PDB file of C-alpha atoms in Angstrom:
ATOM      1  CA  MET A   8      -4.712 -81.636  27.067  1.00 50.00           C
ATOM      2  CA  ASN A   9      -1.302 -80.924  25.575  1.00 54.00           C
ATOM      3  CA  PHE A  10      -2.995 -80.148  22.247  1.00 53.00           C
ATOM      4  CA  PHE A  11      -5.103 -77.316  23.720  1.00 53.00           C
ATOM      5  CA  LYS A  12      -2.154 -75.773  25.495  1.00 53.00           C
ATOM      6  CA  SER A  13      -0.057 -75.539  22.328  1.00 51.00           C
ATOM      7  CA  LYS A  14      -3.035 -74.209  20.380  1.00 52.00           C
ATOM      8  CA  ARG A  15      -3.582 -71.420  22.920  1.00 53.00           C
ATOM      9  CA  ASN A  16       0.111 -70.413  22.857  1.00 53.00           C
ATOM     10  CA  LYS A  17       0.086 -70.193  19.064  1.00 56.00           C
ATOM     11  CA  SER A  18      -2.926 -67.896  18.991  1.00 57.00           C
ATOM     12  CA  SER A  19      -1.463 -65.835  21.824  1.00 60.00           C
ATOM     13  CA  SER A  20       1.860 -65.395  20.053  1.00 68.00           C
ATOM     14  CA  SER A  21       0.012 -64.655  16.829  1.00 76.00           C
ATOM     15  CA  SER A  22      -1.853 -61.754  18.438  1.00 76.00           C
ATOM     16  CA  VAL A  23       1.411 -60.447  19.904  1.00 74.00           C
ATOM     17  CA  ILE A  24       3.000 -60.493  16.458  1.00 83.00           C
ATOM     18  CA  LYS A  25      -0.006 -58.685  14.952  1.00 78.00           C
ATOM     19  CA  ASP A  26       0.168 -56.088  17.724  1.00 74.00           C
ATOM     20  CA  MET A  27       3.897 -55.572  17.130  1.00 79.00           C
ATOM     21  CA  ASN A  28       3.333 -55.203  13.388  1.00 82.00           C
ATOM     22  CA  ARG A  29       0.592 -52.629  14.011  1.00 83.00           C
ATOM     23  CA  LYS A  30       2.836 -50.770  16.449  1.00 81.00           C
ATOM     24  CA  GLN A  31       5.750 -50.822  14.015  1.00 86.00           C
ATOM     25  CA  LYS A  32       3.642 -49.537  11.104  1.00 87.00           C
ATOM     26  CA  ARG A  33       2.235 -46.745  13.250  1.00 84.00           C
ATOM     27  CA  TYR A  34       5.720 -45.773  14.438  1.00 86.00           C
ATOM     28  CA  GLU A  35       7.217 -45.867  10.927  1.00 87.00           C
ATOM     29  CA  SER A  36       4.451 -43.677   9.525  1.00 86.00           C
ATOM     30  CA  LEU A  37       5.027 -41.076  12.276  1.00 85.00           C
ATOM     31  CA  VAL A  38       8.777 -41.077  11.746  1.00 85.00           C
ATOM     32  CA  ASN A  39       8.411 -40.799   7.967  1.00 87.00           C
ATOM     33  CA  VAL A  40       6.054 -37.844   8.272  1.00 88.00           C
ATOM     34  CA  TYR A  41       7.835 -35.853  10.994  1.00 90.00           C
ATOM     35  CA  SER A  42      11.538 -36.758  10.889  1.00 89.00           C
ATOM     36  CA  ALA A  43      12.499 -33.855   8.611  1.00 91.00           C
ATOM     37  CA  ASP A  44      10.656 -31.348  10.835  1.00 91.00           C
ATOM     38  CA  LEU A  45      12.236 -32.852  13.945  1.00 92.00           C
ATOM     39  CA  TYR A  46      15.713 -32.595  12.428  1.00 94.00           C
ATOM     40  CA  ARG A  47      15.165 -29.010  11.285  1.00 92.00           C
ATOM     41  CA  TYR A  48      13.993 -27.987  14.767  1.00 92.00           C
ATOM     42  CA  ALA A  49      16.829 -29.891  16.471  1.00 92.00           C
ATOM     43  CA  LEU A  50      19.351 -28.176  14.208  1.00 92.00           C
ATOM     44  CA  TRP A  51      17.938 -24.785  15.154  1.00 90.00           C
ATOM     45  CA  VAL A  52      18.111 -25.656  18.820  1.00 87.00           C
ATOM     46  CA  CYS A  53      21.662 -27.011  18.930  1.00 87.00           C
ATOM     47  CA  ARG A  54      23.268 -25.668  15.703  1.00 87.00           C
ATOM     48  CA  ASP A  55      25.286 -28.847  15.225  1.00 91.00           C
ATOM     49  CA  PRO A  56      24.204 -31.344  12.549  1.00 93.00           C
ATOM     50  CA  GLU A  57      25.637 -34.343  14.400  1.00 94.00           C
ATOM     51  CA  VAL A  58      24.037 -33.394  17.705  1.00 92.00           C
ATOM     52  CA  ALA A  59      20.760 -32.695  15.874  1.00 93.00           C
ATOM     53  CA  GLN A  60      20.858 -36.197  14.375  1.00 94.00           C
ATOM     54  CA  ASP A  61      21.529 -37.654  17.823  1.00 93.00           C
ATOM     55  CA  LEU A  62      18.617 -35.704  19.271  1.00 93.00           C
ATOM     56  CA  VAL A  63      16.280 -36.959  16.563  1.00 93.00           C
ATOM     57  CA  GLN A  64      17.508 -40.533  17.093  1.00 93.00           C
ATOM     58  CA  GLU A  65      16.931 -40.298  20.841  1.00 93.00           C
ATOM     59  CA  THR A  66      13.518 -38.780  20.184  1.00 92.00           C
ATOM     60  CA  CYS A  67      12.618 -41.638  17.865  1.00 90.00           C
ATOM     61  CA  LEU A  68      13.857 -44.198  20.385  1.00 90.00           C
ATOM     62  CA  ARG A  69      11.756 -42.706  23.167  1.00 91.00           C
ATOM     63  CA  ALA A  70       8.793 -42.451  20.805  1.00 90.00           C
ATOM     64  CA  TRP A  71       9.122 -46.151  19.952  1.00 88.00           C
ATOM     65  CA  LYS A  72       9.261 -47.115  23.609  1.00 89.00           C
ATOM     66  CA  SER A  73       6.154 -45.121  24.473  1.00 87.00           C
ATOM     67  CA  ILE A  74       4.165 -45.238  21.212  1.00 86.00           C
ATOM     68  CA  ASP A  75       1.284 -46.873  23.069  1.00 84.00           C
ATOM     69  CA  SER A  76       0.894 -43.762  25.221  1.00 86.00           C
ATOM     70  CA  LEU A  77       0.047 -41.710  22.111  1.00 84.00           C
ATOM     71  CA  LEU A  78      -3.730 -41.898  22.111  1.00 84.00           C
ATOM     72  CA  ASP A  79      -4.481 -39.624  19.165  1.00 83.00           C
ATOM     73  CA  ASP A  80      -2.363 -39.539  15.997  1.00 81.00           C
ATOM     74  CA  LYS A  81      -3.474 -35.944  15.420  1.00 84.00           C
ATOM     75  CA  SER A  82      -1.350 -34.866  18.373  1.00 86.00           C
ATOM     76  CA  ALA A  83       1.681 -36.867  17.214  1.00 88.00           C
ATOM     77  CA  LYS A  84       3.648 -33.845  15.992  1.00 89.00           C
ATOM     78  CA  ALA A  85       3.301 -31.995  19.284  1.00 89.00           C
ATOM     79  CA  TRP A  86       4.078 -35.215  21.166  1.00 90.00           C
ATOM     80  CA  LEU A  87       7.282 -35.794  19.170  1.00 91.00           C
ATOM     81  CA  PHE A  88       8.427 -32.183  19.550  1.00 92.00           C
ATOM     82  CA  THR A  89       7.845 -32.382  23.286  1.00 91.00           C
ATOM     83  CA  ILE A  90      10.015 -35.490  23.420  1.00 92.00           C
ATOM     84  CA  LEU A  91      12.722 -33.698  21.406  1.00 92.00           C
ATOM     85  CA  ARG A  92      12.639 -30.639  23.680  1.00 90.00           C
ATOM     86  CA  ARG A  93      12.976 -32.855  26.737  1.00 90.00           C
ATOM     87  CA  GLU A  94      15.815 -34.819  25.128  1.00 89.00           C
ATOM     88  CA  ASN A  95      17.623 -31.561  24.465  1.00 88.00           C
ATOM     89  CA  ALA A  96      17.175 -30.575  28.117  1.00 86.00           C
ATOM     90  CA  ARG A  97      18.525 -33.979  29.214  1.00 85.00           C
ATOM     91  CA  ARG A  98      21.576 -33.372  27.058  1.00 82.00           C
ATOM     92  CA  PHE A  99      22.495 -30.410  29.273  1.00 75.00           C
ATOM     93  CA  GLU A 100      21.753 -32.293  32.468  1.00 73.00           C
ATOM     94  CA  ARG A 101      24.323 -34.931  31.505  1.00 66.00           C
ATOM     95  CA  LYS A 102      26.906 -32.572  30.057  1.00 61.00           C
ATOM     96  CA  GLN A 103      29.483 -30.895  32.264  1.00 58.00           C
ATOM     97  CA  LEU A 104      30.972 -27.923  30.473  1.00 54.00           C
ATOM     98  CA  SER A 105      34.651 -27.256  30.953  1.00 58.00           C
ATOM     99  CA  LEU A 106      35.781 -23.754  31.754  1.00 57.00           C
ATOM    100  CA  VAL A 107      38.381 -22.055  29.606  1.00 57.00           C
ATOM    101  CA  ASP A 108      40.512 -19.061  30.303  1.00 59.00           C
ATOM    102  CA  ILE A 109      39.518 -16.430  27.765  1.00 56.00           C
ATOM    103  CA  ASP A 110      42.939 -14.796  27.954  1.00 60.00           C
ATOM    104  CA  ASP A 111      44.412 -17.871  26.243  1.00 59.00           C
ATOM    105  CA  TYR A 112      42.536 -17.132  23.010  1.00 56.00           C
ATOM    106  CA  GLU A 113      42.688 -14.322  20.509  1.00 57.00           C
ATOM    107  CA  VAL A 114      39.501 -12.747  19.255  1.00 49.00           C
ATOM    108  CA  ALA A 115      39.063 -13.117  15.500  1.00 47.00           C
ATOM    109  CA  ALA A 116      38.193 -10.075  13.433  1.00 45.00           C
ATOM    110  CA  GLU A 117      34.540  -9.957  12.412  1.00 48.00           C
ATOM    111  CA  GLU A 118      33.667 -10.311   8.751  1.00 51.00           C
ATOM    112  CA  GLU A 119      31.471  -7.823   6.976  1.00 52.00           C
ATOM    113  CA  SER A 120      28.015  -9.240   6.403  1.00 50.00           C
ATOM    114  CA  SER A 121      24.710  -8.193   5.007  1.00 54.00           C
ATOM    115  CA  PRO A 122      22.236  -7.021   7.637  1.00 47.00           C
ATOM    116  CA  TYR A 123      19.782  -9.572   6.299  1.00 56.00           C
ATOM    117  CA  ASP A 124      22.268 -12.419   6.571  1.00 74.00           C
ATOM    118  CA  LYS A 125      20.759 -15.675   7.872  1.00 78.00           C
ATOM    119  CA  GLU A 126      23.527 -16.076  10.429  1.00 82.00           C
ATOM    120  CA  LEU A 127      22.786 -12.647  11.864  1.00 82.00           C
ATOM    121  CA  ILE A 128      19.109 -13.506  12.218  1.00 83.00           C
ATOM    122  CA  GLN A 129      20.003 -16.841  13.803  1.00 84.00           C
ATOM    123  CA  GLN A 130      22.319 -15.086  16.251  1.00 85.00           C
ATOM    124  CA  LYS A 131      19.637 -12.559  17.172  1.00 86.00           C
ATOM    125  CA  ILE A 132      17.064 -15.332  17.667  1.00 87.00           C
ATOM    126  CA  ALA A 133      19.541 -17.277  19.796  1.00 87.00           C
ATOM    127  CA  ALA A 134      20.126 -14.167  21.904  1.00 88.00           C
ATOM    128  CA  LEU A 135      16.434 -13.837  22.764  1.00 89.00           C
ATOM    129  CA  PRO A 136      15.382 -14.831  26.282  1.00 90.00           C
ATOM    130  CA  ALA A 137      14.269 -18.481  26.466  1.00 87.00           C
ATOM    131  CA  ASP A 138      10.676 -17.477  27.253  1.00 90.00           C
ATOM    132  CA  TYR A 139      10.496 -15.726  23.882  1.00 91.00           C
ATOM    133  CA  LYS A 140      12.844 -17.890  21.827  1.00 89.00           C
ATOM    134  CA  GLU A 141      11.173 -21.247  22.410  1.00 90.00           C
ATOM    135  CA  PRO A 142       7.647 -20.278  21.273  1.00 91.00           C
ATOM    136  CA  LEU A 143       9.107 -18.378  18.313  1.00 89.00           C
ATOM    137  CA  LEU A 144      11.132 -21.375  17.149  1.00 88.00           C
ATOM    138  CA  LEU A 145       8.179 -23.702  17.610  1.00 89.00           C
ATOM    139  CA  GLN A 146       6.127 -21.405  15.401  1.00 88.00           C
ATOM    140  CA  LEU A 147       8.754 -20.573  12.765  1.00 85.00           C
ATOM    141  CA  ILE A 148      10.564 -23.886  12.441  1.00 84.00           C
ATOM    142  CA  ALA A 149       7.949 -26.442  13.404  1.00 84.00           C
ATOM    143  CA  GLY A 150       4.900 -24.560  12.184  1.00 85.00           C
ATOM    144  CA  PHE A 151       2.861 -25.011  15.356  1.00 88.00           C
ATOM    145  CA  THR A 152      -0.182 -22.872  16.058  1.00 89.00           C
ATOM    146  CA  ALA A 153      -0.471 -20.814  19.225  1.00 89.00           C
ATOM    147  CA  GLU A 154      -2.810 -23.440  20.698  1.00 90.00           C
ATOM    148  CA  GLU A 155      -0.321 -26.234  20.023  1.00 89.00           C
ATOM    149  CA  ILE A 156       2.551 -24.217  21.476  1.00 91.00           C
ATOM    150  CA  ALA A 157       0.463 -23.441  24.546  1.00 91.00           C
ATOM    151  CA  ALA A 158      -0.253 -27.133  25.054  1.00 90.00           C
ATOM    152  CA  GLN A 159       3.413 -28.091  24.674  1.00 89.00           C
ATOM    153  CA  LEU A 160       4.726 -25.414  27.015  1.00 90.00           C
ATOM    154  CA  ASP A 161       1.857 -25.691  29.507  1.00 90.00           C
ATOM    155  CA  LEU A 162       0.912 -22.054  28.988  1.00 91.00           C
ATOM    156  CA  ASN A 163      -2.240 -20.101  28.267  1.00 92.00           C
ATOM    157  CA  LYS A 164      -2.828 -19.356  24.562  1.00 90.00           C
ATOM    158  CA  ASN A 165      -2.852 -15.601  25.267  1.00 92.00           C
ATOM    159  CA  THR A 166       0.483 -15.903  27.051  1.00 92.00           C
ATOM    160  CA  VAL A 167       1.931 -17.624  23.982  1.00 90.00           C
ATOM    161  CA  LEU A 168       0.540 -14.944  21.672  1.00 91.00           C
ATOM    162  CA  THR A 169       2.016 -12.220  23.890  1.00 92.00           C
ATOM    163  CA  ARG A 170       5.414 -13.927  23.965  1.00 91.00           C
ATOM    164  CA  LEU A 171       5.385 -14.369  20.182  1.00 91.00           C
ATOM    165  CA  PHE A 172       4.495 -10.712  19.705  1.00 92.00           C
ATOM    166  CA  ARG A 173       7.221  -9.574  22.088  1.00 92.00           C
ATOM    167  CA  ALA A 174       9.777 -11.966  20.573  1.00 91.00           C
ATOM    168  CA  LYS A 175       9.131 -10.624  17.075  1.00 90.00           C
ATOM    169  CA  ASN A 176       9.311  -7.018  18.248  1.00 90.00           C
ATOM    170  CA  LEU A 177      12.491  -7.661  20.204  1.00 91.00           C
ATOM    171  CA  LEU A 178      14.009  -9.431  17.202  1.00 88.00           C
ATOM    172  CA  LYS A 179      13.025  -6.558  14.923  1.00 88.00           C
ATOM    173  CA  THR A 180      14.517  -4.011  17.327  1.00 88.00           C
ATOM    174  CA  ASN A 181      17.765  -5.983  17.692  1.00 85.00           C
ATOM    175  CA  LEU A 182      18.105  -6.295  13.924  1.00 83.00           C
ATOM    176  CA  LYS A 183      17.497  -2.549  13.459  1.00 84.00           C
ATOM    177  CA  VAL A 184      20.157  -1.760  16.060  1.00 84.00           C
ATOM    178  CA  GLU A 185      22.586  -4.096  14.301  1.00 80.00           C
ATOM    179  CA  ILE A 186      21.812  -2.528  10.913  1.00 76.00           C
ATOM    180  CA  ASN A 187      22.281   0.974  12.324  1.00 78.00           C
ATOM    181  CA  ASN A 188      25.557   0.003  14.006  1.00 78.00           C
ATOM    182  CA  THR A 189      26.810  -1.680  10.849  1.00 70.00           C
ATOM    183  CA  GLY A 190      25.767   1.320   8.751  1.00 63.00           C
ATOM    184  CA  GLU A 191      27.508   3.779  11.087  1.00 51.00           C
ATOM    185  CA  ALA A 192      30.665   1.690  11.284  1.00 44.00           C
ATOM    186  CA  HIS A 193      30.970   1.226   7.532  1.00 46.00           C
ATOM    187  CA  GLY A 194      29.220   4.327   6.247  1.00 42.00           C
TER     188      GLY A 194
END
């Protein structure tokens, strides 16, 4: 009787090991494929390389813990980006910002920059309302389609298309205003 018991435990532990190896290979393939995209999106969201790395690490950790809930590998990218967006939101839930008296600091003089400067575009994108900024970043940085963005944000596809259209127009208008102001100030 002892012989059968030890035999059953060996086969049971063997299947557990095979399952873990399968899970690990699946996880590693997802991370290898999407880690660069996740980092690029995280960097756009937080603008701090160290925080972006932390966000990607937390995303990967949560993905590992719940890899079994991913039923279709085709939706892995959207699944990972959803995890990253939620991790970023959690970051603000935990963080208590300290208030500073603005009178204690001097305002630095602004540098002259090209109207097509990447920083200017980043600033104008960051200044967009969240309803417009988030779908735009998901499309520009992550390369998601309108359908994928709609699924991630729990919106209708037409709503996403409208927000993308409005975000691009608002961005274009803000850049034109900046160019005109810069031209008038320096011209």
